mmCIF file of C-alpha atoms and ligand atoms in Angstrom:
data_model
loop_
_atom_site.group_PDB
_atom_site.id
_atom_site.type_symbol
_atom_site.label_atom_id
_atom_site.label_comp_id
_atom_site.label_asym_id
_atom_site.label_seq_id
_atom_site.Cartn_x
_atom_site.Cartn_y
_atom_site.Cartn_z
ATOM 1 C CA MET L 12 183.871 150.305 225.769
ATOM 2 C CA LEU L 13 184.422 149.874 221.690
ATOM 3 C CA LEU L 14 181.561 151.290 219.627
ATOM 4 C CA ARG L 15 181.102 149.722 216.147
ATOM 5 C CA LEU L 16 179.461 151.425 213.056
ATOM 6 C CA PRO L 17 178.532 148.628 210.508
ATOM 7 C CA THR L 18 177.998 149.890 207.089
ATOM 8 C CA SER L 19 176.513 146.461 205.962
ATOM 9 C CA VAL L 20 174.280 143.791 207.080
ATOM 10 C CA SER L 21 177.098 141.035 207.055
ATOM 11 C CA GLU L 22 179.223 143.477 209.317
ATOM 12 C CA ALA L 23 176.392 143.995 211.597
ATOM 13 C CA GLN L 24 175.841 140.228 211.791
ATOM 14 C CA GLU L 25 179.673 139.876 212.435
ATOM 15 C CA CYS L 26 179.235 142.410 215.518
ATOM 16 C CA LEU L 27 176.260 140.479 216.799
ATOM 17 C CA ALA L 28 178.439 137.229 216.714
ATOM 18 C CA GLU L 29 181.093 139.100 218.702
ATOM 19 C CA GLY L 30 178.387 139.680 221.393
ATOM 20 C CA ALA L 31 177.802 143.744 220.530
ATOM 21 C CA VAL L 32 175.052 145.361 222.463
ATOM 22 C CA PRO L 33 172.708 147.210 220.289
ATOM 23 C CA ILE L 34 172.590 151.088 221.040
ATOM 24 C CA GLY L 35 170.196 153.492 219.474
ATOM 25 C CA GLY L 36 170.217 157.070 220.841
ATOM 26 C CA ALA L 37 171.318 155.833 224.489
ATOM 27 C CA THR L 38 168.527 157.812 225.925
ATOM 28 C CA LEU L 39 167.817 154.837 228.228
ATOM 29 C CA LEU L 40 171.152 152.956 227.598
ATOM 30 C CA TRP L 41 173.609 155.729 229.006
ATOM 31 C CA ALA L 42 171.999 155.927 232.598
ATOM 32 C CA ALA L 43 171.900 152.274 232.724
ATOM 33 C CA TRP L 44 175.280 151.977 231.696
ATOM 34 C CA GLN L 45 176.443 154.428 234.219
ATOM 35 C CA ARG L 46 174.776 152.434 237.054
ATOM 36 C CA GLU L 47 175.695 149.001 235.990
ATOM 37 C CA GLY L 48 178.517 149.449 233.769
ATOM 38 C CA PHE L 49 179.501 149.836 230.228
ATOM 39 C CA PRO L 50 179.926 146.658 228.012
ATOM 40 C CA GLU L 51 183.167 145.989 226.029
ATOM 41 C CA LEU L 52 181.375 146.018 222.755
ATOM 42 C CA ALA L 53 178.165 148.169 221.400
ATOM 43 C CA MET L 54 177.227 148.688 218.075
ATOM 44 C CA SER L 55 174.897 151.417 216.439
ATOM 45 C CA LEU L 56 172.914 151.029 213.152
ATOM 46 C CA ARG L 57 173.444 154.568 212.200
ATOM 47 C CA GLU L 58 175.573 153.833 209.287
ATOM 48 C CA LEU L 59 173.716 150.961 208.210
ATOM 49 C CA PRO L 60 171.563 152.179 205.111
ATOM 50 C CA ASP L 61 169.126 149.078 205.941
ATOM 51 C CA ALA L 62 168.322 150.454 209.220
ATOM 52 C CA ASN L 63 167.856 154.025 208.010
ATOM 53 C CA VAL L 64 165.285 153.736 205.435
ATOM 54 C CA LEU L 65 162.096 155.990 205.654
ATOM 55 C CA ASP L 66 159.396 156.379 203.262
ATOM 56 C CA ARG L 67 155.323 155.615 203.142
ATOM 57 C CA GLU L 68 155.852 151.855 203.701
ATOM 58 C CA THR L 69 159.175 151.225 205.674
ATOM 59 C CA VAL L 70 160.891 152.828 208.506
ATOM 60 C CA GLY L 71 164.472 151.728 209.631
ATOM 61 C CA GLY L 72 165.340 150.781 213.283
ATOM 62 C CA ALA L 73 167.938 153.469 213.452
ATOM 63 C CA VAL L 74 165.672 156.149 212.407
ATOM 64 C CA VAL L 75 165.560 158.980 215.058
ATOM 65 C CA LEU L 76 162.146 159.619 216.129
ATOM 66 C CA ASN L 77 162.007 163.368 214.897
ATOM 67 C CA ARG L 78 162.525 162.320 211.377
ATOM 68 C CA MET L 79 159.271 160.755 211.134
ATOM 69 C CA ASP L 80 157.519 163.266 208.932
ATOM 70 C CA ASP L 81 154.513 163.204 206.695
ATOM 71 C CA ARG L 82 156.606 160.339 204.578
ATOM 72 C CA VAL L 83 155.144 157.935 207.015
ATOM 73 C CA PRO L 84 151.497 157.353 207.588
ATOM 74 C CA ASP L 85 149.895 159.950 210.024
ATOM 75 C CA VAL L 86 149.389 157.384 212.761
ATOM 76 C CA LEU L 87 153.158 156.566 212.909
ATOM 77 C CA ARG L 88 154.206 160.483 212.574
ATOM 78 C CA LEU L 89 151.901 161.510 215.426
ATOM 79 C CA ALA L 90 152.983 158.495 217.950
ATOM 80 C CA ALA L 91 156.521 159.545 217.352
ATOM 81 C CA ALA L 92 155.916 163.122 217.756
ATOM 82 C CA ALA L 93 153.972 162.271 221.069
ATOM 83 C CA VAL L 94 157.053 160.446 222.660
ATOM 84 C CA GLY L 95 158.764 162.211 225.650
ATOM 85 C CA THR L 96 160.260 165.593 225.229
ATOM 86 C CA GLY L 97 161.863 167.299 221.938
ATOM 87 C CA ALA L 98 165.330 166.309 223.393
ATOM 88 C CA VAL L 99 164.278 162.775 223.545
ATOM 89 C CA ARG L 100 162.653 162.737 219.944
ATOM 90 C CA ARG L 101 165.894 164.267 218.526
ATOM 91 C CA THR L 102 167.832 161.370 219.957
ATOM 92 C CA ALA L 103 165.651 158.217 220.424
ATOM 93 C CA THR L 104 165.179 155.952 217.719
ATOM 94 C CA VAL L 105 162.703 153.512 216.318
ATOM 95 C CA GLY L 106 164.565 150.279 217.399
ATOM 96 C CA GLY L 107 165.097 151.727 221.034
ATOM 97 C CA ASN L 108 161.243 152.758 221.218
ATOM 98 C CA LEU L 109 159.882 149.317 219.984
ATOM 99 C CA VAL L 110 162.356 146.915 221.571
ATOM 100 C CA GLY L 111 163.982 148.753 224.029
ATOM 101 C CA SER L 112 161.589 150.666 226.084
ATOM 102 C CA THR L 113 158.517 149.698 228.219
ATOM 103 C CA LEU L 114 156.041 152.523 227.126
ATOM 104 C CA ARG L 115 156.481 151.648 223.460
ATOM 105 C CA CYS L 116 154.227 154.542 222.149
ATOM 106 C CA LEU L 117 155.101 153.446 218.657
ATOM 107 C CA LEU L 118 153.816 150.008 219.205
ATOM 108 C CA PRO L 119 149.865 150.678 218.804
ATOM 109 C CA ALA L 120 150.699 152.591 215.644
ATOM 110 C CA ALA L 121 152.817 149.705 214.161
ATOM 111 C CA ILE L 122 150.063 147.142 215.086
ATOM 112 C CA VAL L 123 147.403 148.935 213.236
ATOM 113 C CA LEU L 124 149.617 149.300 210.236
ATOM 114 C CA ASP L 125 149.924 145.414 210.505
ATOM 115 C CA ALA L 126 153.670 145.720 210.273
ATOM 116 C CA ARG L 127 156.252 143.230 209.893
ATOM 117 C CA ALA L 128 159.567 143.605 211.378
ATOM 118 C CA THR L 129 162.929 142.625 209.631
ATOM 119 C CA VAL L 130 165.347 141.633 212.147
ATOM 120 C CA LEU L 131 169.125 140.329 212.123
ATOM 121 C CA GLU L 132 169.995 137.566 214.490
ATOM 122 C CA THR L 133 173.451 135.686 214.536
ATOM 123 C CA ASP L 134 172.162 133.300 211.653
ATOM 124 C CA GLY L 135 171.147 136.131 209.298
ATOM 125 C CA VAL L 136 168.283 138.304 208.409
ATOM 126 C CA HIS L 137 164.527 137.172 209.214
ATOM 127 C CA GLU L 138 160.935 138.581 209.030
ATOM 128 C CA THR L 139 158.752 138.371 212.166
ATOM 129 C CA ASP L 140 155.640 139.758 213.690
ATOM 130 C CA LEU L 141 155.398 142.299 216.256
ATOM 131 C CA ALA L 142 154.360 140.058 218.932
ATOM 132 C CA GLU L 143 157.799 138.172 218.675
ATOM 133 C CA LEU L 144 159.679 141.320 218.135
ATOM 134 C CA VAL L 145 158.440 142.447 221.530
ATOM 135 C CA ALA L 146 158.948 139.106 223.126
ATOM 136 C CA LYS L 147 162.294 138.007 221.644
ATOM 137 C CA ARG L 148 163.785 141.643 221.549
ATOM 138 C CA PRO L 149 165.887 140.790 218.412
ATOM 139 C CA LEU L 150 168.048 143.490 216.815
ATOM 140 C CA LEU L 151 165.634 145.576 214.696
ATOM 141 C CA LEU L 152 166.739 146.485 211.216
ATOM 142 C CA SER L 153 163.436 148.032 209.938
ATOM 143 C CA LEU L 154 159.628 147.788 209.928
ATOM 144 C CA ARG L 155 157.550 147.383 206.736
ATOM 145 C CA TRP L 156 153.638 147.769 206.304
ATOM 146 C CA ARG L 157 151.342 148.538 203.485
ATOM 147 C CA ALA L 158 149.876 152.178 203.402
ATOM 148 C CA PRO L 159 146.508 152.430 204.867
ATOM 149 C CA ILE L 160 143.425 154.263 203.418
ATOM 150 C CA ALA L 161 142.999 156.286 206.419
ATOM 151 C CA CYS L 162 144.641 156.086 209.818
ATOM 152 C CA ALA L 163 144.502 158.196 213.390
ATOM 153 C CA TYR L 164 146.413 158.511 216.575
ATOM 154 C CA ARG L 165 145.647 159.816 220.082
ATOM 155 C CA LYS L 166 147.553 159.815 223.109
ATOM 156 C CA LEU L 167 145.816 161.495 226.265
ATOM 157 C CA ALA L 168 147.790 163.890 228.180
ATOM 158 C CA GLY L 169 149.609 161.906 231.216
ATOM 159 C CA GLU L 170 150.385 163.190 234.711
ATOM 160 C CA ALA L 171 154.102 163.265 235.742
ATOM 161 C CA GLY L 172 154.905 159.958 237.739
ATOM 162 C CA GLY L 173 151.400 158.728 236.748
ATOM 163 C CA PRO L 174 150.649 155.794 234.858
ATOM 164 C CA PRO L 175 151.324 155.663 231.153
ATOM 165 C CA PRO L 176 148.606 157.794 229.372
ATOM 166 C CA LEU L 177 145.793 155.997 227.169
ATOM 167 C CA VAL L 178 146.904 155.766 223.530
ATOM 168 C CA VAL L 179 144.451 154.731 220.941
ATOM 169 C CA ALA L 180 145.652 154.020 217.038
ATOM 170 C CA SER L 181 143.308 152.812 214.307
ATOM 171 C CA ALA L 182 143.695 152.361 210.397
ATOM 172 C CA VAL L 183 141.866 151.180 207.612
ATOM 173 C CA HIS L 184 143.287 148.809 204.947
ATOM 174 C CA ALA L 185 141.987 147.174 202.053
ATOM 175 C CA ASP L 186 142.587 143.445 202.169
ATOM 176 C CA ASP L 187 141.832 141.620 199.193
ATOM 177 C CA GLY L 188 139.255 144.252 198.057
ATOM 178 C CA VAL L 189 137.515 144.172 201.790
ATOM 179 C CA GLU L 190 138.348 147.107 203.908
ATOM 180 C CA ARG L 191 139.341 146.287 207.438
ATOM 181 C CA LEU L 192 139.589 148.445 210.441
ATOM 182 C CA ARG L 193 142.347 147.560 212.936
ATOM 183 C CA VAL L 194 142.357 149.365 216.505
ATOM 184 C CA ALA L 195 145.000 149.250 219.103
ATOM 185 C CA VAL L 196 144.964 150.485 222.578
ATOM 186 C CA ARG L 197 147.524 150.943 225.159
ATOM 187 C CA ASP L 198 145.846 150.982 228.504
ATOM 188 C CA GLY L 199 148.489 151.129 231.293
ATOM 189 C CA TYR L 200 151.466 149.017 230.001
ATOM 190 C CA ASP L 201 148.805 146.639 228.501
ATOM 191 C CA VAL L 202 148.310 146.683 224.713
ATOM 192 C CA LEU L 203 145.070 145.346 223.006
ATOM 193 C CA SER L 204 144.033 145.028 219.306
ATOM 194 C CA GLY L 205 141.511 144.084 217.302
ATOM 195 C CA SER L 206 140.112 144.261 213.867
ATOM 196 C CA THR L 207 137.034 143.821 211.746
ATOM 197 C CA PRO L 208 135.855 144.162 208.408
ATOM 198 C CA TRP L 209 134.351 147.436 207.638
ATOM 199 C CA ALA L 210 131.638 147.873 204.957
ATOM 200 C CA THR L 211 129.919 151.123 205.607
ATOM 201 C CA ASP L 212 128.169 150.770 208.745
ATOM 202 C CA THR L 213 130.355 152.522 211.636
ATOM 203 C CA ASP L 214 127.924 151.389 214.370
ATOM 204 C CA GLU L 215 128.459 147.684 213.340
ATOM 205 C CA ALA L 216 132.007 148.027 213.203
ATOM 206 C CA LEU L 217 132.054 149.546 216.786
ATOM 207 C CA HIS L 218 129.635 146.783 217.772
ATOM 208 C CA ALA L 219 131.825 143.890 216.504
ATOM 209 C CA LEU L 220 135.067 145.525 218.208
ATOM 210 C CA HIS L 221 133.086 145.971 221.474
ATOM 211 C CA ALA L 222 132.249 142.212 221.296
ATOM 212 C CA THR L 223 136.200 141.509 221.692
ATOM 213 C CA ALA L 224 138.516 142.223 224.506
ATOM 214 C CA PHE L 225 137.566 145.907 223.991
ATOM 215 C CA GLY L 226 134.421 145.423 225.681
ATOM 216 C CA ASP L 227 136.553 145.141 228.751
ATOM 217 C CA LEU L 228 138.119 148.425 228.492
ATOM 218 C CA PRO L 229 137.176 151.359 231.074
ATOM 219 C CA THR L 230 134.113 153.451 229.793
ATOM 220 C CA ALA L 231 136.398 156.640 229.345
ATOM 221 C CA ALA L 232 139.140 154.489 227.139
ATOM 222 C CA TRP L 233 136.001 153.001 225.089
ATOM 223 C CA ASP L 234 134.896 156.489 224.512
ATOM 224 C CA VAL L 235 138.003 157.642 222.991
ATOM 225 C CA VAL L 236 137.984 154.489 220.785
ATOM 226 C CA ARG L 237 134.517 154.955 219.694
ATOM 227 C CA SER L 238 134.930 158.746 218.742
ATOM 228 C CA GLN L 239 138.384 157.803 216.986
ATOM 229 C CA VAL L 240 136.310 155.134 214.959
ATOM 230 C CA THR L 241 133.655 157.283 214.167
ATOM 231 C CA GLY L 242 135.896 159.999 212.917
ATOM 232 C CA LEU L 243 138.113 157.845 210.997
ATOM 233 C CA LEU L 244 135.190 155.806 209.410
ATOM 234 C CA GLY L 245 133.371 159.043 208.448
ATOM 235 C CA ARG L 246 136.650 160.205 206.577
ATOM 236 C CA GLY L 247 137.423 156.622 204.998
HETATM 237 C C1 LIG D 4 162.307 161.728 229.588
HETATM 238 C C2 LIG D 4 162.026 160.620 228.736
HETATM 239 C C3 LIG D 4 160.642 160.561 228.330
HETATM 240 C C4 LIG D 4 160.004 159.432 227.635
HETATM 241 N N1 LIG D 4 158.879 159.275 227.086
HETATM 242 C C5 LIG D 4 158.422 158.424 226.448
HETATM 243 C C6 LIG D 4 156.966 158.349 225.785
HETATM 244 O O1 LIG D 4 156.231 159.188 226.077
HETATM 245 N N2 LIG D 4 156.842 157.186 225.232
HETATM 246 C C7 LIG D 4 157.522 156.142 225.041
HETATM 247 O O2 LIG D 4 157.068 155.247 224.017
HETATM 248 N N3 LIG D 4 158.824 156.310 225.386
HETATM 249 C C8 LIG D 4 159.192 157.327 226.097
HETATM 250 N N4 LIG D 4 160.583 157.472 226.477
HETATM 251 C C9 LIG D 4 161.379 156.214 226.162
HETATM 252 C C10 LIG D 4 162.019 156.427 224.787
HETATM 253 O O3 LIG D 4 161.268 156.105 223.713
HETATM 254 C C11 LIG D 4 163.443 155.559 225.062
HETATM 255 O O4 LIG D 4 164.251 156.358 225.671
HETATM 256 C C12 LIG D 4 163.760 155.332 223.601
HETATM 257 O O5 LIG D 4 162.681 154.853 222.745
HETATM 258 C C13 LIG D 4 165.080 154.385 223.752
HETATM 259 O O6 LIG D 4 165.484 154.752 222.298
HETATM 260 P P1 LIG D 4 167.062 154.914 222.029
HETATM 261 O O7 LIG D 4 167.265 155.045 220.643
HETATM 262 O O8 LIG D 4 167.617 155.908 222.786
HETATM 263 O O9 LIG D 4 167.485 153.461 222.948
HETATM 264 P P2 LIG D 4 168.832 153.178 223.697
HETATM 265 O O10 LIG D 4 168.740 153.826 225.126
HETATM 266 O O11 LIG D 4 170.066 153.481 222.873
HETATM 267 O O12 LIG D 4 168.474 151.595 224.002
HETATM 268 C C14 LIG D 4 167.419 151.263 224.637
HETATM 269 C C15 LIG D 4 167.323 149.574 224.432
HETATM 270 O O13 LIG D 4 166.893 149.440 223.150
HETATM 271 C C16 LIG D 4 167.990 148.308 222.718
HETATM 272 N N5 LIG D 4 167.855 148.919 221.001
HETATM 273 C C17 LIG D 4 168.185 149.994 220.639
HETATM 274 N N6 LIG D 4 168.214 149.989 219.311
HETATM 275 C C18 LIG D 4 167.817 148.553 219.045
HETATM 276 C C19 LIG D 4 167.272 148.055 217.816
HETATM 277 N N7 LIG D 4 167.395 148.443 216.603
HETATM 278 N N8 LIG D 4 167.199 146.781 217.646
HETATM 279 C C20 LIG D 4 167.001 146.278 219.311
HETATM 280 N N9 LIG D 4 167.035 146.468 220.261
HETATM 281 C C21 LIG D 4 167.607 147.911 220.043
HETATM 282 C C22 LIG D 4 169.276 148.826 223.321
HETATM 283 O O14 LIG D 4 170.115 147.319 223.312
HETATM 284 C C23 LIG D 4 168.643 149.011 224.537
HETATM 285 O O15 LIG D 4 168.538 147.522 225.199
HETATM 286 C C24 LIG D 4 161.135 158.414 227.245
HETATM 287 C C25 LIG D 4 162.366 158.369 227.648
HETATM 288 C C26 LIG D 4 163.084 159.461 228.343
HETATM 289 C C27 LIG D 4 164.476 159.673 228.766
#
């Protein structure tokens, strides 16, 4: 297997055109390749500046999870800190988690930040939304969002070999002068999300959320949502 390390977007585009398989930290790929055989050509974005940005409103696809510190909003930092073990977080990348894994603990956080993805395809760089990113699985260069006014993240403890633990993420943004609350929940492997304008009344915001698909959540899951939203809007 030949591993390419492009240092520019045009070089990465050439690698894609040659059929290179994207590789992040190989925390999932290594085992898969040992089972199924190695590809002829792979490409890591770790030398590509566009995929290594890290600040209040951007994170690169090649950024390793344990590099996500207080430069990124808490909701994303806490989501990254809750992935797997320390060894996994020292190696696994944002792209591998969001595009290449099934658990995707970062996804609810990215949804409530209303993040957009910058992706590279053989015909060039595009911007896309998270739904398309997850469905089409293109090469993720980076994620971009607007810094929220307030945000929160909680992942319940899971049992080894059990179903994925519940994840609840929320954030408040000012959209054209109106504050909007976004909430996302990972319940099993399903992720549901919703949003509502928020003036001052937390009960009203909760009522509006409960009238959407959130109303179908099991009571225990809704209790976690209610408690997080109440805490967040109390601070906001
Ligand atoms: C022990 C263990 C515990 C874990 N626990 C959790 C958990 O609690 N929560 C959770 O969310 N995940 C968990 N994971 C999954 C973990 O997040 C993934 O291993 C990791 O995200 C994969 O990242 P990676 O960079 O190593 O990807 P790799 O293994 O290198 O690649 C995985 C896939 O992603 C693709 N890929 C990599 N980078 C990109 C990119 N930039 N753009 C597009 N595709 C790309 C690859 O082509 C491949 O298909 C766990 C994994 C392990 C091994």
